[in-house]
CSV table of C-alpha atoms and ligand atoms in Angstrom, one decimal:
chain,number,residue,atom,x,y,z
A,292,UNK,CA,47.4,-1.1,-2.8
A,293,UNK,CA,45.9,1.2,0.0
A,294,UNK,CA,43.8,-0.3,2.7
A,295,UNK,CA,40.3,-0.4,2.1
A,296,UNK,CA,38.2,0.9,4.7
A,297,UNK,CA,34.4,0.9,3.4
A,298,UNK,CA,31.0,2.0,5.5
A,299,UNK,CA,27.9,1.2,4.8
A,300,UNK,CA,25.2,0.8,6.6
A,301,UNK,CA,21.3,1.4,7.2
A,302,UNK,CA,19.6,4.5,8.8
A,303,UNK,CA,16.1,4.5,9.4
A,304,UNK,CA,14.2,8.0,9.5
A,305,UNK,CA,11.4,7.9,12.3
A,306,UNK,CA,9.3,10.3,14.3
A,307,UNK,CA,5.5,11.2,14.2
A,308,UNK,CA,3.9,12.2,10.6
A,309,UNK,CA,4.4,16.1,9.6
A,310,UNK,CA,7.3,16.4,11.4
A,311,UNK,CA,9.9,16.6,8.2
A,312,UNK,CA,11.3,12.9,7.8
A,313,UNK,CA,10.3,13.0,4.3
A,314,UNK,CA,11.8,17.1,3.4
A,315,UNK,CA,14.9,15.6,5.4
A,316,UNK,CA,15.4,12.4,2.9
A,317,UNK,CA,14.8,14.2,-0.1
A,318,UNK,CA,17.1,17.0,1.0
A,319,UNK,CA,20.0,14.9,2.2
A,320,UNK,CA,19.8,12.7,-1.5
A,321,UNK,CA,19.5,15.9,-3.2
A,322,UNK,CA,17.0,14.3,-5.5
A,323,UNK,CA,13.1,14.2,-5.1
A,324,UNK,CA,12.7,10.4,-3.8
A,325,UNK,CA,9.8,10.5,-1.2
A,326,UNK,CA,6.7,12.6,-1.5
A,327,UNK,CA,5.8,15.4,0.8
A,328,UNK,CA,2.5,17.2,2.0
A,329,UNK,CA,1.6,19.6,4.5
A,330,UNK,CA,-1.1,16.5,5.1
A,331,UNK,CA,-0.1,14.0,7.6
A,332,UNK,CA,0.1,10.5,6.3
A,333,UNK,CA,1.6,10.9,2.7
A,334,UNK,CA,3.9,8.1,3.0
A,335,UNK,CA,2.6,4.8,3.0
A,336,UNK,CA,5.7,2.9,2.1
A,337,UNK,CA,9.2,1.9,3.1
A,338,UNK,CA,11.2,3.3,0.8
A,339,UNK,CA,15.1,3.4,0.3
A,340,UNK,CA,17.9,6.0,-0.6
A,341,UNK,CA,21.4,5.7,-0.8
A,342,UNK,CA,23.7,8.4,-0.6
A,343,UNK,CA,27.4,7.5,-1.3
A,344,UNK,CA,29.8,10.0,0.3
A,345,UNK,CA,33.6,8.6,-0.9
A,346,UNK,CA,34.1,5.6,0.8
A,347,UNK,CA,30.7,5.5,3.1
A,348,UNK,CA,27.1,4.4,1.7
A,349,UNK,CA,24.5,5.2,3.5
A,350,UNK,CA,21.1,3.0,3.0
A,351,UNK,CA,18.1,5.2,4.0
A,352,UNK,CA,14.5,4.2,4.9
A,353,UNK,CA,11.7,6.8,5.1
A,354,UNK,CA,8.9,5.2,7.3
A,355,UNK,CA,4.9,6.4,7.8
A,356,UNK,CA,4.6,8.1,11.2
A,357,UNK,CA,3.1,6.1,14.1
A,358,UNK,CA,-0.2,6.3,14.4
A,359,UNK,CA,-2.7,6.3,17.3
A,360,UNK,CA,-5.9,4.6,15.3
A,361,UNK,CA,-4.9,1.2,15.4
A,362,UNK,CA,-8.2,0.1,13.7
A,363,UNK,CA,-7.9,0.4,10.3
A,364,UNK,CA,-6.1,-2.3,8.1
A,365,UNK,CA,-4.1,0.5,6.8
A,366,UNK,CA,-2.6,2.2,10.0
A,367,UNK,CA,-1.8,-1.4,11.1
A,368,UNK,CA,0.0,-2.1,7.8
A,369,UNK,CA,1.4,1.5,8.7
A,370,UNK,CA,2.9,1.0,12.0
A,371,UNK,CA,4.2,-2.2,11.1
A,372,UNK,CA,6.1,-0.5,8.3
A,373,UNK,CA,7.2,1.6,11.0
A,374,UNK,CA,8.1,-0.2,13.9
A,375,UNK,CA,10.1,-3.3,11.2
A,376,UNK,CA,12.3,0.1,10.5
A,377,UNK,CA,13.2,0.4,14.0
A,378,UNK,CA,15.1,-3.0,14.2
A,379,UNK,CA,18.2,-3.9,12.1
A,380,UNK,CA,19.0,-0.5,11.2
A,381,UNK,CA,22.6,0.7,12.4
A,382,UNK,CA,21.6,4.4,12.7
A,383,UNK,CA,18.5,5.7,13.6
A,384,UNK,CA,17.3,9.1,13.3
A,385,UNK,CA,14.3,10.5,15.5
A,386,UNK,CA,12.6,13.4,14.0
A,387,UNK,CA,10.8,15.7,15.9
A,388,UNK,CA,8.9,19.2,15.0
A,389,UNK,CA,11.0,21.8,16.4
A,390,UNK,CA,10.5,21.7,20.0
A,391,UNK,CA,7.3,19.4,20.4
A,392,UNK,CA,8.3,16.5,22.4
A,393,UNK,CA,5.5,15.3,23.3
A,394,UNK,CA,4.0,12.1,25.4
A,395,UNK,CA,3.8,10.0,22.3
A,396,UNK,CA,7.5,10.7,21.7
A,397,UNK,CA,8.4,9.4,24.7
A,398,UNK,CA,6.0,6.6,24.1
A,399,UNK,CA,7.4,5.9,20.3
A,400,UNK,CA,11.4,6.2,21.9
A,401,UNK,CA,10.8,4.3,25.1
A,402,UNK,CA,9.1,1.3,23.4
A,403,UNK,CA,11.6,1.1,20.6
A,404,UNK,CA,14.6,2.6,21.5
A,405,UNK,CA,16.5,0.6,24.1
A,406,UNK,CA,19.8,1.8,25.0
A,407,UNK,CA,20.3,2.3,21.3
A,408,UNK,CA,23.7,4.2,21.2
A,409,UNK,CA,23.5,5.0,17.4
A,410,UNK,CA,20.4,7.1,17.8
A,411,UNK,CA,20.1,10.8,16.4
A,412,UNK,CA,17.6,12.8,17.7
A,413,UNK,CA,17.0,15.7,14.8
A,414,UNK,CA,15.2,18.7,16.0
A,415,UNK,CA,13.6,19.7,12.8
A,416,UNK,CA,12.1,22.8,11.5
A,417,UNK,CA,14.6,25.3,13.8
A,418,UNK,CA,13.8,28.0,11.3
A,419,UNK,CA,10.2,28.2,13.5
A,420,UNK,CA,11.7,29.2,16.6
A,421,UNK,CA,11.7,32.3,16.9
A,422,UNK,CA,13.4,32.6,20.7
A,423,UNK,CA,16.6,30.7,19.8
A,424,UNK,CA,17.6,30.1,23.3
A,425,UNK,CA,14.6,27.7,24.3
A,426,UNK,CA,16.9,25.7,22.1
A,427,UNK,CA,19.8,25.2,24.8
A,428,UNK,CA,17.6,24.3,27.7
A,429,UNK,CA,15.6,22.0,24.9
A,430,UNK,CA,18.6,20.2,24.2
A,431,UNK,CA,19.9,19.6,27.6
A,432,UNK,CA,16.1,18.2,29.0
A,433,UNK,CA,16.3,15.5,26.6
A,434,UNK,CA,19.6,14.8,26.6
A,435,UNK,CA,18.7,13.6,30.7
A,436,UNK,CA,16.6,10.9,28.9
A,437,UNK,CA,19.4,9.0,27.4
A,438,UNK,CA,18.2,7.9,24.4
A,439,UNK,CA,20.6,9.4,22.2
A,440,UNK,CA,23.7,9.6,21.5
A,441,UNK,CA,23.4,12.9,19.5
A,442,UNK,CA,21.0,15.9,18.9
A,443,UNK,CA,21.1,17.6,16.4
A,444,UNK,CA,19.1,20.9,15.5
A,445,UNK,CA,18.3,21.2,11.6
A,446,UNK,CA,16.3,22.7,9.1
A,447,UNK,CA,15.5,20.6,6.4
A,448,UNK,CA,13.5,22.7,4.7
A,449,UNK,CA,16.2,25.7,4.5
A,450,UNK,CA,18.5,23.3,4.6
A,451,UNK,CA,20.5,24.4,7.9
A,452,UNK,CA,22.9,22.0,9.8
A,453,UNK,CA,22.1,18.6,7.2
A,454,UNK,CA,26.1,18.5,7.0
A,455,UNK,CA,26.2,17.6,10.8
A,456,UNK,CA,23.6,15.3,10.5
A,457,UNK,CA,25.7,13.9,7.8
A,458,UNK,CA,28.9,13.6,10.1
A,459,UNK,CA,26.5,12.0,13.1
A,460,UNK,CA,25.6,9.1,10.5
A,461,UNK,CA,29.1,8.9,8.9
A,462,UNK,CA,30.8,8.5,12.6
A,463,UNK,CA,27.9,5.8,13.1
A,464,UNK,CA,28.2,3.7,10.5
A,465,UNK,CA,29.9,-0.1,10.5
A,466,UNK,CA,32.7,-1.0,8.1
A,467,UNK,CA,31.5,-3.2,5.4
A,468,UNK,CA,30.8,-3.4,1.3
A,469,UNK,CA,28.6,-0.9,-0.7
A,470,UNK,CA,25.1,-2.7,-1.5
A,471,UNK,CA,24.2,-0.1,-4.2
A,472,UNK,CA,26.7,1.3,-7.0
A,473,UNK,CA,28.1,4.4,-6.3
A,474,UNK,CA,25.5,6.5,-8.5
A,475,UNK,CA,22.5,4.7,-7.3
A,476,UNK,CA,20.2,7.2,-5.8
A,477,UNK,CA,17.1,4.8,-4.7
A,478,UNK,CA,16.0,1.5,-5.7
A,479,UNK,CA,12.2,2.1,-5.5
A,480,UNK,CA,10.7,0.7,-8.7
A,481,UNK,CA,10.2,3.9,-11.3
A,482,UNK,CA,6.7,2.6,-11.1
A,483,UNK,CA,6.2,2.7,-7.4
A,484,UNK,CA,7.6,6.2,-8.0
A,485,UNK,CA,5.1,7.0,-10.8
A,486,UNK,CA,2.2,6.2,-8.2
A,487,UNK,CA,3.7,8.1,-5.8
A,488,UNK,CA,3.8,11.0,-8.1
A,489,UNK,CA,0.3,10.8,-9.1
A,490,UNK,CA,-1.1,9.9,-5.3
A,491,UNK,CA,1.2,13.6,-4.6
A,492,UNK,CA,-0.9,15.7,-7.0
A,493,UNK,CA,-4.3,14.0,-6.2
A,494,UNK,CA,-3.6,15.4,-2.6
A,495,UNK,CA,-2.5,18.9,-3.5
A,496,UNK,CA,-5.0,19.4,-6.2
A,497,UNK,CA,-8.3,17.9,-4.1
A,498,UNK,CA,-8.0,20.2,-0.5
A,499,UNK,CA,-9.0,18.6,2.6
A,500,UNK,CA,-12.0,16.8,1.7
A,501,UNK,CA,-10.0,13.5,0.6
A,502,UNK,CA,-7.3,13.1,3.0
A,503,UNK,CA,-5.4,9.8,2.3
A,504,UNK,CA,-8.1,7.6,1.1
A,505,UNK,CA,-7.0,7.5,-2.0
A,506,UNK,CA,-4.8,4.5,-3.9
A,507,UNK,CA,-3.2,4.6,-7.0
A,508,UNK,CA,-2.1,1.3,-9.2
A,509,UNK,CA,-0.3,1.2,-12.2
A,510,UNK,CA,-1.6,-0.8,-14.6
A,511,UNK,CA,0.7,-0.1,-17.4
A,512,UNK,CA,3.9,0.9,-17.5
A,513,UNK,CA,6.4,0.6,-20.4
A,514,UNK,CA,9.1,2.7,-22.2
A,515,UNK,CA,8.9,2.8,-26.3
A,516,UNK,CA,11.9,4.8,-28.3
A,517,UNK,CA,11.9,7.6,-25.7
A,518,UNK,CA,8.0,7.7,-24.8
A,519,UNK,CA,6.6,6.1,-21.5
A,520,UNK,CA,3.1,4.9,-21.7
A,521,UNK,CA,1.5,4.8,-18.1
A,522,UNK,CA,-2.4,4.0,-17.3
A,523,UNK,CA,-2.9,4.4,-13.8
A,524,UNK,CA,-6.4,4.3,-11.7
A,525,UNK,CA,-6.7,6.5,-9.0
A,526,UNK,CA,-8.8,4.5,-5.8
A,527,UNK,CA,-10.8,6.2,-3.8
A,528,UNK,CA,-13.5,5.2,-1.4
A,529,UNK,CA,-16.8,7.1,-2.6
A,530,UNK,CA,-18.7,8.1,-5.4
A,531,UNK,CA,-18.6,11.7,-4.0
A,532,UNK,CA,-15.0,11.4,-3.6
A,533,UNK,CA,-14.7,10.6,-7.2
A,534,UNK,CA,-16.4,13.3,-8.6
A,535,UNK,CA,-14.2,15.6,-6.5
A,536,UNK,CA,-11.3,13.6,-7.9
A,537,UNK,CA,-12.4,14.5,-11.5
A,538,UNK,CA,-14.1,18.0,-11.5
A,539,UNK,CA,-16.7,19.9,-14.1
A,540,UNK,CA,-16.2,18.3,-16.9
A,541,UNK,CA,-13.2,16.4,-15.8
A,542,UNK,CA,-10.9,19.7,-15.1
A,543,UNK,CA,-9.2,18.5,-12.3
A,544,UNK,CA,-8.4,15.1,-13.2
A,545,UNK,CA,-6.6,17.2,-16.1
A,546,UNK,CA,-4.6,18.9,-14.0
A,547,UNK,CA,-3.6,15.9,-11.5
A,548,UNK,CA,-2.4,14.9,-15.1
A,549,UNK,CA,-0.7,17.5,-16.4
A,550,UNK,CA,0.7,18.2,-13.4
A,551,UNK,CA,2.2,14.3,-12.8
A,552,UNK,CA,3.2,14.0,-16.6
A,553,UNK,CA,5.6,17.5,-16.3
A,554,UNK,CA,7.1,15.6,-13.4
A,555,UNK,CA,7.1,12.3,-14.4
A,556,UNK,CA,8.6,13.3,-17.7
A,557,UNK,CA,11.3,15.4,-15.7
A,558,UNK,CA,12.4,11.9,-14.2
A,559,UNK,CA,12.3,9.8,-16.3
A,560,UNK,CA,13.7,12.0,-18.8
A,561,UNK,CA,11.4,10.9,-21.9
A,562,UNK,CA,8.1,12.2,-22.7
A,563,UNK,CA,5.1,10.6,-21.3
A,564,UNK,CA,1.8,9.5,-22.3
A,565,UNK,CA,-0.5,9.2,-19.0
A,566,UNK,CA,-4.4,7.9,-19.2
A,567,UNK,CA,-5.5,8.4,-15.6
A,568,UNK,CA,-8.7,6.5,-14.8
A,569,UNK,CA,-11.0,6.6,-11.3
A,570,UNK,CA,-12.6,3.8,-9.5
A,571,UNK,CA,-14.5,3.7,-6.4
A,572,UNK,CA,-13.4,0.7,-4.1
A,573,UNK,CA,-15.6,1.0,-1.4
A,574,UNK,CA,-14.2,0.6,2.2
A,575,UNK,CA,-10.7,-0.4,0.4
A,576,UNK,CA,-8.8,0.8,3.7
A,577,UNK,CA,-10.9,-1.2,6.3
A,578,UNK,CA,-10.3,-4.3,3.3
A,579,UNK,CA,-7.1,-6.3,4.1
A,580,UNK,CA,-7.2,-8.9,1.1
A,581,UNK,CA,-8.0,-5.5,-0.5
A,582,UNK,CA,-5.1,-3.9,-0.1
A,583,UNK,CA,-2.8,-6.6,-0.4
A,584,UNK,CA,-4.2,-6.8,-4.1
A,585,UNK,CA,-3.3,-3.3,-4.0
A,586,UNK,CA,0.4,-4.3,-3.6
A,587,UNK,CA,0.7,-4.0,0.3
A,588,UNK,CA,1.9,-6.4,1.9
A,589,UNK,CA,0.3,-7.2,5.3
A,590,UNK,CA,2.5,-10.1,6.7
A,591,UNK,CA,0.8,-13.4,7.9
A,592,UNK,CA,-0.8,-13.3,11.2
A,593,UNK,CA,-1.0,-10.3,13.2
B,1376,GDP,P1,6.7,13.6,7.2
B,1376,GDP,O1,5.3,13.3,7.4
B,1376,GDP,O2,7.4,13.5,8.5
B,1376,GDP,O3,7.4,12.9,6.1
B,1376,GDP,O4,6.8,15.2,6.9
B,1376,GDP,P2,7.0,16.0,5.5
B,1376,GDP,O5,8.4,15.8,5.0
B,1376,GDP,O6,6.0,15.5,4.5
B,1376,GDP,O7,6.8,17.5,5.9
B,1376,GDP,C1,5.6,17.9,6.5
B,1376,GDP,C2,5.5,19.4,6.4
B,1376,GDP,O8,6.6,20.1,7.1
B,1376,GDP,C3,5.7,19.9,4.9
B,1376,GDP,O9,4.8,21.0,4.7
B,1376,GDP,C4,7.1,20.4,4.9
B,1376,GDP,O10,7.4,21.4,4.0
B,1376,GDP,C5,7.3,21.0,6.3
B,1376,GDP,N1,8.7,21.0,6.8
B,1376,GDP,C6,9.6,20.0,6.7
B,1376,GDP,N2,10.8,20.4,7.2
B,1376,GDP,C7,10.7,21.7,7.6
B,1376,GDP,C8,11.6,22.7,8.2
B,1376,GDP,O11,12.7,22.4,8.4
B,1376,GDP,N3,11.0,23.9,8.4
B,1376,GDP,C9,9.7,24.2,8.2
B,1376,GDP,N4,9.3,25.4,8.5
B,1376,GDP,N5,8.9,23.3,7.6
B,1376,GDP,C10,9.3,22.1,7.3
B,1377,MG,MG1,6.7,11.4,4.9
């Protein structure tokens, strides 16, 4: 018998919000895992992909941003997220926005990023520049910093340079079993994903007046001879912000449905039967026995 010689390993996916980390996941899974939004602050979970390339599994996370308003319940539970994703990884990849690298990257990489030697920086979003050889100079001022080992330009969006990325991680990663079968794309829950889903088209159907204040729980969830049945209440925080959510005579709650059922349906591969409902939870954000109701876990003591 040949010798055996798995990978497999965790790489975490970190960097201020907007900057890509979500585009980058989806792109390098090939499937539509985590949601993105030209809004900051889309992702509110840890969530997991795994990409198996022959012998080598790779376990991602996709972490919220770091933010700077520590006072609301749900940036803490957000940074905490973040920072947990930062130890007991065995890659991790810093994202920034083309070539912003800004005090609070230095910040984020100083306080977490100790002499890591597997850390990628990835210089997202490249198809912005439009003077290509800002890049050089770029690359060579941060690589004085030593905090990683490699940097790596990309576009995730157009999809330029992901196969390096791809060898930076593979080089990186320890020997050791596969977690996940080889075909496993993700083990979020389908019903984490069906919130997710939902949440997505609240935020591109509403504009800017509700930003991220919105929740969504699913309250039923259940597959029956090729039919999914999901009820699902959408959160939000006012009574303004609800009538926003549903529209004259409820056209764009509708359309958040449509639009999530097309999708949903497109996963799951069934058809789907969505009731969508809206509640106002007052102050649901500032509320941590709230949001822990809600399914987010806050940890003990702070
Ligand atoms: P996250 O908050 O870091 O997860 O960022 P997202 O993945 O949600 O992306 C934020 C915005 O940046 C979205 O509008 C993306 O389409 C856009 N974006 C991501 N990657 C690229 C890229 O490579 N080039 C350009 N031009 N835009 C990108
Ligand atoms: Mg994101």
């Amino acid at each position: 018998m040949p010798q055996q010689s798995k990978k497999s390993g965790y790489i975490s996916i970190v960097g201020k919000t907007n900057v890509g980390k979500s585009t980058l996941l989806n792109e390098i899974l090939g499937q539509k895992i985590s949601i993105t939004s030209r809004k900051p602050q889309t992702t509110r979970h840890r969530l997991l992909g795994v990409k198996t390339i022959k012998d080598s599994q790779m376990i991602f996370i996709d972490t919220p941003g770091f933010h700077k308003n520590y006072k609301r319940a749900l940036n803490r539970y957000m940074n905490k997220v973040a920072s947990n994703a930062m130890t007991g990884v065995d890659v991790l990849i810093y994202v920034i926005d083309s070539l912003e690298w800004t005090k609070e990257d230095q910040d984020i990489t100083n306080k977490m990023i100790d002499g890591y030697r597997n850390s990628i920086l990835a210089i997202n979003k490249i198809d912005k520049i439009k003077n290509k050889e800002e890049l050089l100079p770029f690359i060579e001022s941060i690589s004085k910093l030593k905090k990683f080992s490699d940097i790596i330009p990309i576009s995730a969006l157009k999809n330029q340079n992901i196969l390096s990325l791809i060898d930076s991680i593979l080089i990186k990663l320890p020997g050791g079993n596969h977690v996940y079968p080889e075909d496993q794309v993700a083990d979020i829950s389908e019903k984490f994903l069906a919130s997710e889903i939902i949440r997505e088209k609240c935020i591109t159907r509403v504009g800017d007046e509700l930003p991220y204040r919105i929740s969504v729980s699913i309250d039923k969830f259940k597959e029956e001879n090729k039919v999914t049945h999901i009820d699902a209440t959408l959160f939000v925080e006012k009574k303004s912000q609800k009538g926003m959510l549903i529209g004259s005579s409820g056209s764009k709650l509708k359309s958040i449905g449509t639009a999530s059922r097309l999708e949903l349906e497109d996963i799951y591969e069934t058809k789907v039967m969505l009731n969508l409902w809206v509640k106002v939870k007052s102050g649901w954000t500032d509320d941590e026995a709230m949001l822990s109701t809600m399914g987010y876990d806050l940890g003990k003591s702070s």
